Amino acid sequence: QQRELYSLGSISYDPVWIFYRNELANKITTIQDLSKYRVSLPPKKSGSYILTKKLFEANGIDIDSNPHFVSSSWEDLRANILSDKADVYIFITTIIDPLVEELIHSPDMTLLNMPNAIAYQKRFNYLDVVIIPAGSINIEKKLPERDISLIATTTTLAVRKDLHPSLQLA
Protein backbone atom coordinates (compact mmCIF):
# COMPACT_ATOMS: atom_id res chain seq x y z
CA GLN A 1 0.00 0.00 0.00
CA GLN A 2 2.91 2.40 0.64
CA ARG A 3 3.88 2.10 -3.02
CA GLU A 4 0.57 3.76 -3.89
CA LEU A 5 1.49 6.93 -1.96
CA TYR A 6 3.44 9.91 -3.18
CA SER A 7 4.94 12.56 -0.93
CA LEU A 8 4.34 16.12 -2.04
CA GLY A 9 6.77 17.36 0.58
CA SER A 10 7.06 18.55 4.13
CA ILE A 11 4.70 21.37 5.01
CA SER A 12 5.60 22.25 8.61
CA TYR A 13 7.77 21.51 11.60
CA ASP A 14 6.24 20.18 14.80
CA PRO A 15 8.77 20.89 17.56
CA VAL A 16 9.08 19.02 20.83
CA TRP A 17 8.06 21.69 23.33
CA ILE A 18 9.49 21.27 26.82
CA PHE A 19 8.34 24.02 29.17
CA TYR A 20 9.20 24.14 32.84
CA ARG A 21 8.45 26.43 35.75
CA ASN A 22 10.87 29.37 36.11
CA GLU A 23 11.83 28.42 39.67
CA LEU A 24 13.58 25.35 38.21
CA ALA A 25 15.69 27.39 35.78
CA ASN A 26 19.00 26.77 37.57
CA LYS A 27 18.19 23.11 38.20
CA ILE A 28 17.35 21.97 34.65
CA THR A 29 20.07 21.85 32.04
CA THR A 30 19.68 18.33 30.63
CA ILE A 31 16.92 15.89 29.70
CA GLN A 32 17.97 13.73 32.66
CA ASP A 33 17.29 16.64 35.04
CA LEU A 34 13.63 16.63 33.99
CA SER A 35 13.05 13.18 35.48
CA LYS A 36 13.43 14.60 39.03
CA TYR A 37 10.30 16.73 38.70
CA ARG A 38 6.58 16.25 38.01
CA VAL A 39 6.36 15.86 34.23
CA SER A 40 3.02 16.08 32.43
CA LEU A 41 2.95 14.08 29.19
CA PRO A 42 0.45 13.74 26.35
CA PRO A 43 -1.84 10.67 26.01
CA LYS A 44 -0.02 7.32 25.92
CA LYS A 45 -1.37 6.34 22.50
CA SER A 46 -0.34 9.62 20.87
CA GLY A 47 2.67 10.11 18.62
CA SER A 48 3.84 12.82 21.03
CA TYR A 49 4.04 10.29 23.86
CA ILE A 50 5.84 7.70 21.73
CA LEU A 51 8.47 10.22 20.60
CA THR A 52 8.90 11.56 24.14
CA LYS A 53 9.44 8.01 25.37
CA LYS A 54 12.17 7.46 22.75
CA LEU A 55 13.92 10.70 23.71
CA PHE A 56 14.04 9.72 27.37
CA GLU A 57 15.09 6.13 26.54
CA ALA A 58 18.05 7.59 24.63
CA ASN A 59 18.99 9.21 27.96
CA GLY A 60 18.58 6.01 29.98
CA ILE A 61 15.20 6.94 31.48
CA ASP A 62 12.08 4.74 31.36
CA ILE A 63 9.11 7.10 31.62
CA ASP A 64 6.68 4.21 32.12
CA SER A 65 8.31 3.14 35.39
CA ASN A 66 9.24 6.60 36.73
CA PRO A 67 6.42 7.92 38.96
CA HIS A 68 7.31 11.54 38.13
CA PHE A 69 5.96 11.10 34.60
CA VAL A 70 2.18 11.32 34.23
CA SER A 71 0.37 10.86 30.94
CA SER A 72 -3.03 12.46 30.55
CA SER A 73 -5.57 13.53 27.95
CA TRP A 74 -4.86 16.66 25.91
CA GLU A 75 -7.48 18.52 27.95
CA ASP A 76 -5.93 17.42 31.26
CA LEU A 77 -2.43 18.33 30.03
CA ARG A 78 -3.65 21.87 29.42
CA ALA A 79 -5.45 21.94 32.78
CA ASN A 80 -2.29 20.69 34.54
CA ILE A 81 -0.31 23.52 33.01
CA LEU A 82 -2.80 26.14 34.10
CA SER A 83 -3.28 24.73 37.62
CA ASP A 84 0.36 24.06 38.61
CA LYS A 85 -0.16 20.28 38.93
CA ALA A 86 3.17 19.65 37.20
CA ASP A 87 6.60 21.25 36.92
CA VAL A 88 7.42 20.25 33.34
CA TYR A 89 5.17 19.96 30.27
CA ILE A 90 6.12 18.09 27.13
CA PHE A 91 4.11 18.01 23.94
CA ILE A 92 4.59 18.20 20.17
CA THR A 93 2.75 20.67 17.98
CA THR A 94 3.31 23.56 15.58
CA ILE A 95 4.51 26.97 16.73
CA ILE A 96 1.09 28.45 15.92
CA ASP A 97 -0.70 26.30 18.52
CA PRO A 98 -2.47 28.59 21.05
CA LEU A 99 -0.97 26.66 23.99
CA VAL A 100 2.56 27.28 22.68
CA GLU A 101 1.72 30.96 22.23
CA GLU A 102 0.40 31.16 25.78
CA LEU A 103 3.37 29.39 27.36
CA ILE A 104 6.01 31.27 25.38
CA HIS A 105 4.55 34.54 26.66
CA SER A 106 3.99 33.29 30.20
CA PRO A 107 6.18 35.03 32.79
CA ASP A 108 6.14 31.82 34.86
CA MET A 109 7.43 29.37 32.23
CA THR A 110 10.75 28.73 30.49
CA LEU A 111 11.24 26.88 27.21
CA LEU A 112 14.05 24.33 27.37
CA ASN A 113 16.93 25.07 25.02
CA MET A 114 17.36 21.48 23.82
CA PRO A 115 20.80 20.25 24.89
CA ASN A 116 22.61 18.29 22.18
CA ALA A 117 19.89 18.98 19.61
CA ILE A 118 22.19 18.00 16.73
CA ALA A 119 22.94 14.66 18.42
CA TYR A 120 19.21 13.84 18.49
CA GLN A 121 18.95 14.75 14.81
CA LYS A 122 21.82 12.35 14.04
CA ARG A 123 20.37 9.56 16.19
CA PHE A 124 16.77 9.84 14.94
CA ASN A 125 16.60 10.39 11.19
CA TYR A 126 13.03 11.72 11.43
CA LEU A 127 14.03 14.68 13.63
CA ASP A 128 15.39 18.04 12.56
CA VAL A 129 16.97 20.83 14.56
CA VAL A 130 15.01 24.08 14.45
CA ILE A 131 16.13 27.36 15.96
CA ILE A 132 13.90 30.05 17.40
CA PRO A 133 16.10 33.10 16.89
CA ALA A 134 16.54 35.63 19.69
CA GLY A 135 13.88 38.33 19.46
CA SER A 136 11.91 36.54 16.75
CA ILE A 137 8.73 36.17 18.82
CA ASN A 138 8.76 39.74 20.09
CA ILE A 139 11.56 42.07 19.03
CA GLU A 140 10.64 44.87 21.45
CA LYS A 141 10.59 42.55 24.49
CA LYS A 142 13.55 40.52 23.17
CA LEU A 143 11.57 37.28 23.32
CA PRO A 144 13.27 34.91 23.44
CA GLU A 145 16.34 36.49 25.02
CA ARG A 146 18.66 34.10 23.16
CA ASP A 147 18.48 31.60 20.32
CA ILE A 148 16.66 28.44 21.39
CA SER A 149 17.41 25.08 19.79
CA LEU A 150 14.54 22.61 19.50
CA ILE A 151 14.11 19.28 17.78
CA ALA A 152 11.12 18.71 15.53
CA THR A 153 9.31 16.20 13.39
CA THR A 154 7.90 17.30 10.07
CA THR A 155 4.38 17.08 8.77
CA THR A 156 4.44 15.58 5.30
CA LEU A 157 1.66 15.88 2.76
CA ALA A 158 1.09 12.54 1.04
CA VAL A 159 -1.35 11.67 -1.72
CA ARG A 160 -2.26 8.60 -3.70
CA LYS A 161 -0.12 8.26 -6.82
CA ASP A 162 -3.21 8.27 -9.02
CA LEU A 163 -4.21 11.79 -7.90
CA HIS A 164 -4.38 13.97 -11.01
CA PRO A 165 -1.06 15.85 -11.45
CA SER A 166 -2.76 19.25 -11.76
CA LEU A 167 -4.30 18.77 -8.29
CA GLN A 168 -0.87 17.86 -6.86
CA LEU A 169 0.43 21.30 -7.88
CA ALA A 170 -2.57 23.27 -6.65
Backbone as CSV, one residue per row, in Angstrom:
resi,resn,N_x,N_y,N_z,CA_x,CA_y,CA_z,C_x,C_y,C_z
1,GLN,0.811,-1.191,0.000,0.000,0.000,0.000,0.862,1.267,0.000
2,GLN,2.045,1.232,0.626,2.909,2.405,0.638,3.355,2.778,-0.769
3,ARG,3.445,1.815,-1.649,3.885,2.100,-3.021,2.844,2.931,-3.774
4,GLU,1.628,2.999,-3.248,0.574,3.764,-3.885,0.562,5.216,-3.430
5,LEU,1.453,5.574,-2.478,1.489,6.932,-1.961,2.643,7.717,-2.564
6,TYR,2.438,9.006,-2.641,3.444,9.907,-3.180,3.538,11.106,-2.237
7,SER,4.740,11.437,-1.832,4.938,12.564,-0.932,5.073,13.841,-1.744
8,LEU,4.243,14.814,-1.393,4.342,16.119,-2.042,5.334,17.025,-1.322
9,GLY,5.766,16.598,-0.159,6.770,17.361,0.575,6.354,17.664,1.994
10,SER,7.314,18.163,2.742,7.062,18.546,4.127,6.423,19.927,4.138
11,ILE,5.417,20.096,5.011,4.699,21.366,5.015,4.896,22.164,6.300
12,SER,5.357,21.498,7.380,5.601,22.251,8.611,6.460,21.440,9.565
13,TYR,7.059,22.151,10.502,7.773,21.507,11.598,6.856,21.429,12.801
14,ASP,6.967,20.359,13.540,6.241,20.185,14.795,7.280,19.958,15.888
15,PRO,7.726,21.032,16.539,8.765,20.892,17.564,8.309,20.135,18.799
16,VAL,9.288,19.588,19.504,9.076,19.020,20.826,9.197,20.200,21.783
17,TRP,8.088,20.559,22.407,8.060,21.692,23.329,8.233,21.165,24.741
18,ILE,9.252,21.636,25.427,9.486,21.272,26.822,9.534,22.578,27.617
19,PHE,8.440,22.828,28.319,8.343,24.016,29.165,8.462,23.591,30.612
20,TYR,9.110,24.420,31.409,9.205,24.138,32.839,9.037,25.438,33.617
21,ARG,8.695,25.278,34.879,8.455,26.428,35.752,9.761,27.193,35.977
22,ASN,9.686,28.508,35.979,10.869,29.366,36.114,11.700,29.069,37.350
23,GLU,11.062,28.667,38.446,11.832,28.420,39.670,12.810,27.257,39.525
24,LEU,12.668,26.471,38.445,13.583,25.350,38.206,14.704,25.721,37.237
25,ALA,14.763,26.961,36.831,15.693,27.387,35.778,17.145,27.005,36.052
26,ASN,17.607,27.112,37.268,18.997,26.773,37.572,19.188,25.291,37.853
27,LYS,18.119,24.534,37.879,18.191,23.112,38.201,18.040,22.214,36.976
28,ILE,17.581,22.774,35.858,17.345,21.973,34.654,18.266,22.438,33.543
29,THR,19.192,21.568,33.170,20.072,21.855,32.035,20.127,20.695,31.052
30,THR,19.651,19.519,31.483,19.681,18.334,30.625,18.322,17.632,30.644
31,ILE,18.138,16.717,29.721,16.918,15.892,29.697,16.830,15.055,30.971
32,GLN,17.962,14.542,31.439,17.975,13.733,32.659,17.449,14.513,33.861
33,ASP,17.751,15.806,33.930,17.285,16.637,35.040,15.762,16.666,35.127
34,LEU,15.096,16.567,34.006,13.633,16.633,33.989,12.989,15.508,34.791
35,SER,13.645,14.362,34.838,13.053,13.185,35.484,12.937,13.316,37.001
36,LYS,13.497,14.373,37.575,13.427,14.597,39.028,12.180,15.376,39.428
37,TYR,11.432,15.858,38.431,10.299,16.728,38.698,9.010,16.132,38.130
38,ARG,7.874,16.715,38.505,6.576,16.252,38.007,6.452,16.651,36.539
39,VAL,6.397,15.624,35.667,6.360,15.856,34.226,5.001,15.431,33.685
40,SER,4.316,16.352,33.044,3.021,16.076,32.429,3.240,15.762,30.953
41,LEU,2.758,14.579,30.554,2.953,14.084,29.190,1.620,13.959,28.460
42,PRO,1.669,13.935,27.132,0.446,13.738,26.349,-0.091,12.302,26.502
43,PRO,-1.254,12.010,25.909,-1.841,10.673,26.015,-0.898,9.574,25.532
44,LYS,-0.947,8.422,26.220,-0.022,7.318,25.924,-0.102,6.812,24.493
45,LYS,-1.239,6.876,23.864,-1.374,6.344,22.503,-1.060,7.386,21.429
46,SER,-0.626,8.566,21.844,-0.336,9.623,20.872,1.095,9.499,20.347
47,GLY,1.319,10.057,19.173,2.669,10.106,18.623,3.589,10.944,19.482
48,SER,3.041,11.970,20.134,3.836,12.817,21.034,4.401,12.000,22.185
49,TYR,3.585,11.122,22.745,4.040,10.288,23.862,5.121,9.319,23.386
50,ILE,4.888,8.690,22.255,5.838,7.702,21.731,7.197,8.348,21.470
51,LEU,7.206,9.536,20.863,8.472,10.220,20.599,9.135,10.654,21.902
52,THR,8.347,11.163,22.844,8.901,11.557,24.145,9.550,10.364,24.827
53,LYS,8.895,9.231,24.765,9.438,8.006,25.371,10.793,7.659,24.745
54,LYS,10.898,7.763,23.427,12.168,7.463,22.746,13.273,8.442,23.147
55,LEU,12.923,9.704,23.308,13.922,10.702,23.707,14.467,10.398,25.100
56,PHE,13.584,10.032,26.015,14.042,9.722,27.369,14.790,8.390,27.403
57,GLU,14.356,7.406,26.610,15.088,6.134,26.543,16.512,6.353,26.067
58,ALA,16.700,7.280,25.119,18.051,7.594,24.628,18.926,8.162,25.747
59,ASN,18.284,8.654,26.804,18.988,9.206,27.961,18.955,8.264,29.159
60,GLY,18.576,7.013,28.919,18.580,6.008,29.981,17.439,6.131,30.969
61,ILE,16.332,6.736,30.572,15.197,6.942,31.479,13.961,6.261,30.914
62,ASP,13.324,5.413,31.743,12.083,4.740,31.358,10.919,5.521,31.950
63,ILE,10.190,6.250,31.113,9.113,7.099,31.623,7.921,6.279,32.111
64,ASP,7.803,5.037,31.670,6.680,4.207,32.118,6.845,3.753,33.567
65,SER,8.086,3.613,34.027,8.306,3.142,35.395,8.667,4.262,36.372
66,ASN,8.893,5.472,35.867,9.239,6.600,36.727,7.951,7.296,37.171
67,PRO,7.688,7.328,38.478,6.424,7.918,38.961,6.304,9.425,38.739
68,HIS,7.383,10.099,38.387,7.314,11.542,38.133,6.642,11.870,36.805
69,PHE,6.539,10.878,35.924,5.958,11.096,34.604,4.491,10.676,34.617
70,VAL,3.612,11.604,34.241,2.182,11.315,34.231,1.617,11.661,32.855
71,SER,1.028,10.660,32.228,0.373,10.861,30.944,-1.092,11.192,31.193
72,SER,-1.630,12.093,30.382,-3.033,12.463,30.550,-3.623,12.834,29.194
73,SER,-4.918,13.089,29.185,-5.572,13.529,27.955,-5.035,14.913,27.584
74,TRP,-5.295,15.335,26.348,-4.858,16.664,25.909,-5.507,17.745,26.773
75,GLU,-6.778,17.544,27.126,-7.481,18.524,27.947,-6.850,18.607,29.343
76,ASP,-6.534,17.430,29.927,-5.930,17.421,31.258,-4.514,17.993,31.240
77,LEU,-3.777,17.753,30.149,-2.433,18.328,30.028,-2.530,19.847,30.129
78,ARG,-3.445,20.418,29.379,-3.645,21.869,29.415,-4.076,22.320,30.815
79,ALA,-4.989,21.588,31.427,-5.447,21.937,32.778,-4.305,21.843,33.784
80,ASN,-3.444,20.833,33.641,-2.294,20.686,34.536,-1.356,21.877,34.434
81,ILE,-1.178,22.370,33.233,-0.308,23.523,33.010,-0.877,24.748,33.711
82,LEU,-2.165,24.942,33.554,-2.797,26.135,34.100,-3.014,26.069,35.611
83,SER,-2.989,24.856,36.180,-3.278,24.729,37.618,-2.065,24.326,38.452
84,ASP,-0.878,24.366,37.871,0.359,24.063,38.606,0.430,22.634,39.147
85,LYS,-0.204,21.676,38.470,-0.157,20.284,38.926,1.099,19.562,38.463
86,ALA,1.914,20.237,37.674,3.169,19.649,37.204,4.224,20.743,37.115
87,ASP,5.478,20.318,37.020,6.601,21.251,36.917,7.098,21.393,35.484
88,VAL,6.914,20.322,34.702,7.424,20.249,33.335,6.292,19.766,32.431
89,TYR,6.211,20.333,31.234,5.172,19.959,30.270,5.847,19.657,28.952
90,ILE,5.522,18.492,28.401,6.123,18.085,27.134,5.011,17.739,26.164
91,PHE,5.074,18.324,24.980,4.107,18.008,23.942,4.701,18.401,22.598
92,ILE,4.091,17.937,21.527,4.589,18.201,20.174,3.459,18.815,19.364
93,THR,3.736,19.983,18.814,2.749,20.669,17.983,3.456,21.793,17.217
94,THR,2.724,22.459,16.348,3.308,23.563,15.579,3.478,24.797,16.464
95,ILE,4.261,25.728,15.978,4.509,26.966,16.733,3.258,27.844,16.791
96,ILE,2.295,27.613,15.916,1.086,28.449,15.917,-0.001,27.918,16.851
97,ASP,0.269,26.840,17.565,-0.695,26.301,18.524,-0.932,27.336,19.627
98,PRO,-2.190,27.597,20.004,-2.472,28.586,21.047,-1.798,28.277,22.386
99,LEU,-1.630,27.005,22.731,-0.968,26.658,23.988,0.504,27.065,23.957
100,VAL,1.167,26.857,22.822,2.565,27.281,22.675,2.649,28.798,22.826
101,GLU,1.765,29.495,22.148,1.724,30.961,22.233,1.567,31.423,23.679
102,GLU,0.656,30.792,24.384,0.399,31.164,25.779,1.614,30.902,26.663
103,LEU,2.238,29.744,26.502,3.372,29.391,27.359,4.629,30.189,27.034
104,ILE,4.846,30.467,25.762,6.015,31.266,25.384,5.937,32.658,26.002
105,HIS,4.734,33.203,26.099,4.553,34.544,26.660,4.329,34.538,28.171
106,SER,4.237,33.365,28.765,3.987,33.285,30.204,5.216,33.731,30.993
107,PRO,5.034,34.614,31.965,6.175,35.033,32.787,6.619,33.946,33.773
108,ASP,5.831,32.884,33.899,6.136,31.817,34.862,6.812,30.594,34.245
109,MET,6.932,30.562,32.908,7.434,29.368,32.234,8.685,29.665,31.422
110,THR,9.534,28.649,31.295,10.754,28.725,30.486,10.727,27.592,29.478
111,LEU,11.130,27.884,28.255,11.240,26.875,27.213,12.650,26.305,27.242
112,LEU,12.742,24.979,27.316,14.051,24.326,27.369,14.792,24.505,26.058
113,ASN,16.011,25.030,26.145,16.929,25.073,25.016,17.493,23.660,24.909
114,MET,17.083,22.909,23.897,17.363,21.480,23.820,18.859,21.197,23.782
115,PRO,19.374,20.601,24.881,20.796,20.255,24.885,21.078,19.168,23.844
116,ASN,22.180,19.293,23.167,22.606,18.289,22.179,21.584,18.063,21.072
117,ALA,20.926,19.122,20.635,19.892,18.985,19.606,20.419,18.283,18.354
118,ILE,21.625,18.614,17.941,22.185,17.995,16.730,22.397,16.493,16.939
119,ALA,22.757,16.088,18.132,22.939,14.658,18.415,21.633,13.895,18.241
120,TYR,20.511,14.498,18.669,19.208,13.838,18.486,18.874,13.734,17.001
121,GLN,19.196,14.769,16.250,18.952,14.748,14.806,19.749,13.618,14.150
122,LYS,20.982,13.427,14.600,21.817,12.351,14.037,21.313,10.968,14.444
123,ARG,20.827,10.854,15.674,20.366,9.556,16.193,19.020,9.138,15.619
124,PHE,18.126,10.116,15.436,16.771,9.844,14.939,16.601,10.550,13.599
125,ASN,16.606,9.787,12.526,16.599,10.394,11.190,15.298,11.121,10.845
126,TYR,14.293,11.030,11.669,13.026,11.724,11.427,12.922,13.022,12.234
127,LEU,14.014,13.428,12.872,14.030,14.681,13.628,14.952,15.686,12.957
128,ASP,14.582,16.944,13.065,15.393,18.042,12.564,15.613,19.044,13.690
129,VAL,16.722,19.746,13.623,16.966,20.831,14.561,16.309,22.084,13.991
130,VAL,15.573,22.781,14.836,15.014,24.078,14.451,15.451,25.093,15.509
131,ILE,15.676,26.296,15.067,16.134,27.362,15.963,15.064,28.449,16.015
132,ILE,14.731,28.859,17.221,13.900,30.047,17.398,14.888,31.181,17.680
133,PRO,15.098,32.047,16.713,16.103,33.105,16.888,15.732,34.099,17.988
134,ALA,16.740,34.606,18.660,16.544,35.626,19.691,15.721,36.779,19.120
135,GLY,14.708,37.208,19.868,13.882,38.332,19.460,12.845,38.037,18.395
136,SER,12.796,36.819,17.882,11.907,36.535,16.753,10.428,36.448,17.138
137,ILE,10.127,36.233,18.387,8.732,36.173,18.817,8.232,37.576,19.148
138,ASN,9.092,38.356,19.794,8.757,39.744,20.093,10.068,40.531,20.144
139,ILE,10.304,41.326,19.122,11.560,42.072,19.029,11.679,43.090,20.155
140,GLU,10.604,43.828,20.414,10.639,44.871,21.451,10.970,44.293,22.824
141,LYS,10.357,43.157,23.173,10.586,42.545,24.489,11.755,41.554,24.492
142,LYS,12.411,41.437,23.325,13.546,40.516,23.172,13.163,39.100,23.602
143,LEU,12.082,38.611,23.003,11.568,37.283,23.323,11.763,36.367,22.134
144,PRO,12.487,35.302,22.273,13.268,34.906,23.438,14.538,35.757,23.565
145,GLU,15.135,35.697,24.749,16.337,36.489,25.015,17.530,35.994,24.218
146,ARG,17.545,34.691,23.904,18.660,34.101,23.158,18.095,33.082,22.176
147,ASP,18.912,32.656,21.226,18.484,31.598,20.315,18.128,30.354,21.128
148,ILE,17.061,29.665,20.718,16.660,28.436,21.389,16.639,27.318,20.361
149,SER,17.385,26.257,20.661,17.408,25.077,19.792,16.316,24.107,20.234
150,LEU,15.565,23.623,19.261,14.539,22.607,19.502,14.757,21.481,18.507
151,ILE,14.141,20.346,18.780,14.105,19.278,17.779,12.663,19.148,17.335
152,ALA,12.470,18.729,16.081,11.120,18.711,15.534,10.938,17.579,14.529
153,THR,9.715,17.091,14.476,9.311,16.199,13.394,8.776,17.098,12.281
154,THR,8.513,16.519,11.142,7.903,17.297,10.066,6.564,16.679,9.696
155,THR,5.655,17.537,9.309,4.376,17.077,8.772,4.548,16.997,7.269
156,THR,4.268,15.815,6.732,4.440,15.585,5.304,3.089,15.390,4.649
157,LEU,2.886,16.039,3.516,1.659,15.884,2.758,1.846,14.729,1.783
158,ALA,1.016,13.704,1.917,1.094,12.536,1.044,-0.237,12.365,0.324
159,VAL,-0.155,11.916,-0.920,-1.353,11.672,-1.723,-1.213,10.316,-2.408
160,ARG,-2.323,9.825,-2.897,-2.256,8.599,-3.697,-1.604,8.945,-5.031
161,LYS,-0.851,7.993,-5.576,-0.123,8.264,-6.820,-1.050,8.542,-7.992
162,ASP,-2.295,8.052,-7.899,-3.209,8.268,-9.022,-3.953,9.611,-8.941
163,LEU,-3.619,10.459,-7.954,-4.213,11.792,-7.897,-3.766,12.567,-9.130
164,HIS,-4.690,13.242,-9.779,-4.384,13.971,-11.011,-3.242,14.959,-10.767
165,PRO,-2.231,14.986,-11.645,-1.056,15.854,-11.453,-1.394,17.328,-11.263
166,SER,-2.433,17.831,-11.915,-2.762,19.253,-11.759,-3.250,19.548,-10.340
167,LEU,-3.870,18.585,-9.669,-4.296,18.772,-8.286,-3.109,18.717,-7.341
168,GLN,-2.066,17.968,-7.711,-0.874,17.864,-6.864,-0.137,19.201,-6.809
169,LEU,-0.267,20.017,-7.820,0.434,21.302,-7.876,-0.396,22.449,-7.344
170,ALA,-1.656,22.194,-7.065,-2.571,23.271,-6.649,-2.205,23.832,-5.293
